Each structure stands twice: as C-alpha cells, then as structure tokens.
C-alpha cells in the first residue's frame, strides 16, 4: 500500500472522490480540523496538509512507521473503538477502508466514537467495500471481515443520530470486471485488477474512473465495488 498508494489508479480515484466530496460538503475544509481515522500509510493525511490542525490515527504500528517515512508527525497510534480525543474535537472525520477490517470488532461502537469526536454539524466521510458476494481471496489477504450494502451503512449512521447526506456505490463502470475477477475465477488472487499492468491498461482504467468521478459530482450510482457514505452530526 505504501508503495502504490500515491500512484495506483484506484487509490488516485478514491482520494479524488474523498476530496471532491469534502470540497462539496465543507468548502472551507482547509481552515478546519480534520481527523483521518485509520490513516494507513498516510497518503490522505499528507494531502490534507496543515499538520498543526489535522491528525491521523491508526492501530497498526507499521502504519505509523510508514507515515513517518512520508514525513508525517501528526499521527498517533490508537483504536477506533476508543479514540484518544475529547468530545467535539473535529469538524470532519474521514474513515476510508477501515470499518470492513477484522480488527474492528464493534462497528457500531466505532461509528459511535466518530460521532463523539465530531463537532455539531461536522461531516463524516466513510468508504467501505460493497456487496458480500464479492468477498474473494484478496479480501482474505487484507483481513476483510465484512462488505456492506447501503441499508447496513444507513442503519449504522441513523442509530448514532447522524443525518445522512449521501450514500452512493462507486467503481460502478468496472463492476462487471470485478465480478468476473472475484466470483468467476477471472483472477487467481481474487483481485479486481492486478497491481501491476501495462501502461495502456493503467491509463484506460484511470480514464474510466475519471468519467465516473465526474458523474458522481451530481448523481449517486446504484451498484459498485465500493460504497461512499456522507453524513453530518
């Protein structure tokens, strides 16, 4: 992840989606305080900038070490079930590709904690993998405990009294290829698309995602490999 997160077409699409959503929901986000919960190797945290205001947290010491390799010191080790921050500390919480993980034993409790550290009116952005039937060998490798549908995320957010702003699937245009790779034996590793590939393939996939991201500025999509949720406290 550290090696490819800043260059791989899928991560590029994910980060663009997160930041175009943040821009739409919180146009002055550059002046706000934001926490990246489950910051991984730190690519999103680095792009957020302003380390005096923004912070990342991750349970894995390896993730913290990789963040330090990026020059990020505004990161600390901690558990999503017990975030080490006072109530109402942040204007936005980003939680990308975290709630699916085996280490998140209590998803309701994790969402409750993110609600707690948000200020009133604060924005929550969640990205998770979608549709349990897409579970594959790749999910096993990355310790996937669960994949989500809209109704499950809706229930989680409403239970904590979040006001849902948006629920949309994404990676929709490539969904047929993902189904073939994950469920029909199209990939021995169960990946949607291999990490390596020809430059032509990488450029084509990036262009497809660029078109989809433009659509996602105005509409929500009915199915996809992943699911984005936006909510306010």
Short mmCIF file of C-alpha atoms in Angstrom, two decimals:
data_model
loop_
_atom_site.label_atom_id
_atom_site.label_comp_id
_atom_site.label_asym_id
_atom_site.label_seq_id
_atom_site.Cartn_x
_atom_site.Cartn_y
_atom_site.Cartn_z
CA UNK A 1 0.00 0.00 0.00
CA UNK A 2 2.81 2.39 0.87
CA UNK A 3 4.50 1.63 -2.44
CA UNK A 4 1.46 2.22 -4.70
CA UNK A 5 -0.93 4.49 -2.78
CA UNK A 6 0.22 7.72 -4.41
CA UNK A 7 0.38 6.32 -7.97
CA UNK A 8 -2.13 3.48 -8.46
CA UNK A 9 -5.21 4.44 -10.46
CA UNK A 10 -7.66 3.05 -7.87
CA UNK A 11 -6.13 4.91 -4.96
CA UNK A 12 -6.00 8.03 -7.09
CA UNK A 13 -9.72 7.69 -7.79
CA UNK A 14 -10.51 7.06 -4.11
CA UNK A 15 -8.58 10.11 -2.98
CA UNK A 16 -10.15 12.30 -5.66
CA UNK A 17 -13.60 11.13 -4.59
CA UNK A 18 -12.89 11.86 -0.94
CA UNK A 19 -11.57 15.33 -1.63
CA UNK A 20 -14.22 16.32 -4.15
CA UNK A 21 -16.83 15.21 -1.59
CA UNK A 22 -15.07 17.11 1.19
CA UNK A 23 -14.99 20.19 -1.03
CA UNK A 24 -18.73 19.90 -1.70
CA UNK A 25 -19.72 19.34 1.93
CA UNK A 26 -17.15 21.56 3.68
CA UNK A 27 -15.79 24.11 1.19
CA UNK A 28 -13.60 25.74 3.84
CA UNK A 29 -12.09 22.42 4.92
CA UNK A 30 -8.57 23.83 4.66
CA UNK A 31 -9.34 26.01 7.68
CA UNK A 32 -10.98 23.21 9.65
CA UNK A 33 -9.73 20.49 11.99
CA UNK A 34 -9.91 17.01 10.50
CA UNK A 35 -9.02 13.52 11.73
CA UNK A 36 -8.23 10.62 9.42
CA UNK A 37 -9.34 7.57 11.38
CA UNK A 38 -7.44 4.52 10.18
CA UNK A 39 -4.99 6.65 8.20
CA UNK A 40 -2.95 3.70 6.95
CA UNK A 41 0.31 4.78 5.33
CA UNK A 42 -0.75 8.42 5.29
CA UNK A 43 -1.48 9.46 1.70
CA UNK A 44 -4.80 11.14 2.57
CA UNK A 45 -3.36 12.74 5.69
CA UNK A 46 -0.47 14.14 3.66
CA UNK A 47 -2.88 15.65 1.16
CA UNK A 48 -4.93 17.22 3.96
CA UNK A 49 -1.87 19.23 4.96
CA UNK A 50 -1.94 21.64 7.92
CA UNK A 51 -0.42 19.25 10.47
CA UNK A 52 -0.99 21.80 13.20
CA UNK A 53 -4.74 21.19 12.83
CA UNK A 54 -5.20 17.77 11.23
CA UNK A 55 -4.24 14.41 12.67
CA UNK A 56 -4.19 10.76 11.70
CA UNK A 57 -4.68 7.70 13.85
CA UNK A 58 -4.11 4.02 13.16
CA UNK A 59 -3.98 0.86 15.23
CA UNK A 60 -1.04 -0.70 13.38
CA UNK A 61 2.46 0.41 14.41
CA UNK A 62 3.61 -0.41 10.87
CA UNK A 63 1.19 2.21 9.53
CA UNK A 64 2.59 4.82 11.90
CA UNK A 65 6.12 3.96 10.76
CA UNK A 66 5.15 4.38 7.10
CA UNK A 67 3.51 7.73 7.89
CA UNK A 68 6.79 8.83 9.45
CA UNK A 69 8.56 7.79 6.24
CA UNK A 70 6.26 10.25 4.44
CA UNK A 71 7.43 12.95 6.83
CA UNK A 72 4.17 12.94 8.78
CA UNK A 73 4.47 13.55 12.50
CA UNK A 74 0.81 14.46 13.06
CA UNK A 75 -0.10 10.80 13.52
CA UNK A 76 -0.51 8.57 16.52
CA UNK A 77 -1.35 5.00 17.34
CA UNK A 78 -4.86 4.43 18.65
CA UNK A 79 -8.01 2.35 18.48
CA UNK A 80 -11.13 3.36 16.58
CA UNK A 81 -13.21 1.95 19.46
CA UNK A 82 -11.66 4.46 21.90
CA UNK A 83 -10.40 7.50 20.01
CA UNK A 84 -7.89 9.46 22.14
CA UNK A 85 -9.60 12.81 21.64
CA UNK A 86 -12.10 14.87 23.67
CA UNK A 87 -15.72 15.19 22.62
CA UNK A 88 -16.41 17.55 19.70
CA UNK A 89 -12.74 17.90 18.67
CA UNK A 90 -13.08 17.91 14.87
CA UNK A 91 -15.02 19.50 12.04
CA UNK A 92 -14.65 16.42 9.83
CA UNK A 93 -13.83 12.74 10.22
CA UNK A 94 -12.52 10.67 7.31
CA UNK A 95 -12.73 6.90 7.70
CA UNK A 96 -11.63 5.24 4.48
CA UNK A 97 -11.38 1.47 4.11
CA UNK A 98 -11.45 0.78 7.85
CA UNK A 99 -14.84 -0.50 9.03
CA UNK A 100 -14.52 -3.61 6.88
CA UNK A 101 -11.46 -4.86 8.81
CA UNK A 102 -11.24 -7.82 11.18
CA UNK A 103 -9.66 -5.56 13.81
CA UNK A 104 -12.89 -3.54 14.01
CA UNK A 105 -14.74 -5.86 16.34
CA UNK A 106 -17.61 -3.47 17.09
CA UNK A 107 -18.67 -1.43 14.07
CA UNK A 108 -21.49 0.29 15.98
CA UNK A 109 -19.03 1.33 18.67
CA UNK A 110 -16.60 2.66 16.08
CA UNK A 111 -19.29 4.82 14.46
CA UNK A 112 -20.36 5.99 17.94
CA UNK A 113 -16.80 7.13 18.66
CA UNK A 114 -16.57 9.05 15.40
CA UNK A 115 -19.86 10.75 16.25
CA UNK A 116 -18.50 11.66 19.68
CA UNK A 117 -15.36 13.42 18.41
CA UNK A 118 -17.25 15.38 15.73
CA UNK A 119 -18.47 18.87 16.45
CA UNK A 120 -22.17 19.63 15.91
CA UNK A 121 -22.70 19.98 12.16
CA UNK A 122 -19.43 18.17 11.48
CA UNK A 123 -19.01 15.95 8.43
CA UNK A 124 -18.29 12.22 8.39
CA UNK A 125 -16.95 10.53 5.24
CA UNK A 126 -16.87 6.74 5.16
CA UNK A 127 -15.64 4.48 2.38
CA UNK A 128 -16.16 0.71 2.61
CA UNK A 129 -16.11 -2.27 0.24
CA UNK A 130 -19.54 -3.25 -1.08
CA UNK A 131 -21.57 -6.44 -1.51
CA UNK A 132 -20.70 -9.59 0.47
CA UNK A 133 -20.86 -11.78 -2.64
CA UNK A 134 -17.69 -10.04 -3.88
CA UNK A 135 -15.68 -11.50 -0.99
CA UNK A 136 -12.60 -13.15 -2.50
CA UNK A 137 -9.09 -14.38 -1.80
CA UNK A 138 -7.97 -10.75 -1.86
CA UNK A 139 -10.39 -9.98 0.97
CA UNK A 140 -8.86 -12.79 2.98
CA UNK A 141 -5.40 -11.37 2.36
CA UNK A 142 -6.38 -7.89 3.56
CA UNK A 143 -8.35 -9.22 6.56
CA UNK A 144 -11.83 -8.29 5.36
CA UNK A 145 -14.46 -9.19 7.95
CA UNK A 146 -17.42 -7.64 6.16
CA UNK A 147 -18.56 -5.94 2.96
CA UNK A 148 -21.51 -3.56 3.14
CA UNK A 149 -24.76 -2.70 1.44
CA UNK A 150 -26.43 0.71 1.59
CA UNK A 151 -29.05 -0.40 4.08
CA UNK A 152 -26.40 -1.55 6.56
CA UNK A 153 -24.50 1.73 6.44
CA UNK A 154 -27.77 3.64 6.67
CA UNK A 155 -28.70 1.72 9.81
CA UNK A 156 -25.28 2.29 11.40
CA UNK A 157 -25.43 6.03 10.81
CA UNK A 158 -29.05 6.52 11.81
CA UNK A 159 -28.50 4.55 15.01
CA UNK A 160 -26.00 7.20 16.09
CA UNK A 161 -28.33 10.04 15.02
CA UNK A 162 -26.27 11.08 12.02
CA UNK A 163 -28.10 12.95 9.29
CA UNK A 164 -27.28 11.13 6.08
CA UNK A 165 -26.27 13.42 3.27
CA UNK A 166 -25.35 10.84 0.67
CA UNK A 167 -24.99 7.13 0.06
CA UNK A 168 -23.58 6.02 -3.26
CA UNK A 169 -21.85 2.99 -4.66
CA UNK A 170 -18.85 3.67 -6.85
CA UNK A 171 -16.34 1.83 -9.06
CA UNK A 172 -19.54 1.13 -10.96
CA UNK A 173 -18.27 1.19 -14.54
CA UNK A 174 -15.75 -1.53 -13.69
CA UNK A 175 -18.21 -3.62 -11.67
CA UNK A 176 -18.64 -6.37 -14.32
CA UNK A 177 -14.89 -6.88 -14.46
CA UNK A 178 -14.72 -7.03 -10.67
CA UNK A 179 -17.47 -9.65 -10.55
CA UNK A 180 -15.61 -11.73 -13.12
CA UNK A 181 -12.35 -11.44 -11.24
CA UNK A 182 -13.77 -12.14 -7.80
CA UNK A 183 -16.53 -14.69 -8.37
CA UNK A 184 -15.94 -16.27 -11.78
CA UNK A 185 -12.28 -17.14 -11.43
CA UNK A 186 -11.01 -14.28 -13.54
CA UNK A 187 -8.21 -13.63 -11.06
CA UNK A 188 -6.36 -16.27 -9.08
CA UNK A 189 -5.69 -13.69 -6.36
CA UNK A 190 -9.33 -12.57 -6.30
CA UNK A 191 -8.31 -9.00 -7.06
CA UNK A 192 -10.42 -6.73 -9.21
CA UNK A 193 -7.32 -5.68 -11.15
CA UNK A 194 -3.70 -6.56 -10.66
CA UNK A 195 -1.45 -4.00 -9.02
CA UNK A 196 0.92 -4.15 -11.95
CA UNK A 197 -0.18 -3.85 -15.56
CA UNK A 198 0.67 -2.28 -18.87
CA UNK A 199 0.79 1.49 -19.05
CA UNK A 200 -2.08 1.34 -21.55
CA UNK A 201 -4.23 -0.63 -19.09
CA UNK A 202 -3.43 1.76 -16.25
CA UNK A 203 -4.24 4.80 -18.38
CA UNK A 204 -7.51 3.25 -19.60
CA UNK A 205 -8.67 2.38 -16.09
CA UNK A 206 -7.75 5.84 -14.84
CA UNK A 207 -9.75 7.46 -17.65
CA UNK A 208 -12.77 5.29 -16.94
CA UNK A 209 -12.63 6.31 -13.28
CA UNK A 210 -12.23 9.98 -14.21
CA UNK A 211 -15.52 9.84 -16.15
CA UNK A 212 -17.24 8.11 -13.23
CA UNK A 213 -15.96 10.67 -10.74
CA UNK A 214 -17.37 13.49 -12.85
CA UNK A 215 -20.76 11.78 -12.77
CA UNK A 216 -20.51 11.29 -9.01
CA UNK A 217 -20.41 15.05 -8.54
CA UNK A 218 -24.11 15.16 -9.44
CA UNK A 219 -25.63 11.69 -9.12
CA UNK A 220 -25.44 8.58 -6.99
CA UNK A 221 -24.85 5.18 -8.55
CA UNK A 222 -26.91 2.03 -7.88
CA UNK A 223 -24.13 -0.55 -7.53
CA UNK A 224 -20.36 -0.78 -7.42
CA UNK A 225 -17.33 -2.37 -5.83
CA UNK A 226 -17.23 0.22 -3.04
CA UNK A 227 -19.66 2.43 -1.11
CA UNK A 228 -19.26 6.05 -0.03
CA UNK A 229 -21.32 7.49 2.81
CA UNK A 230 -21.51 11.16 3.82
CA UNK A 231 -23.28 12.27 6.98
CA UNK A 232 -23.49 15.17 9.42
CA UNK A 233 -23.72 15.23 13.18
#
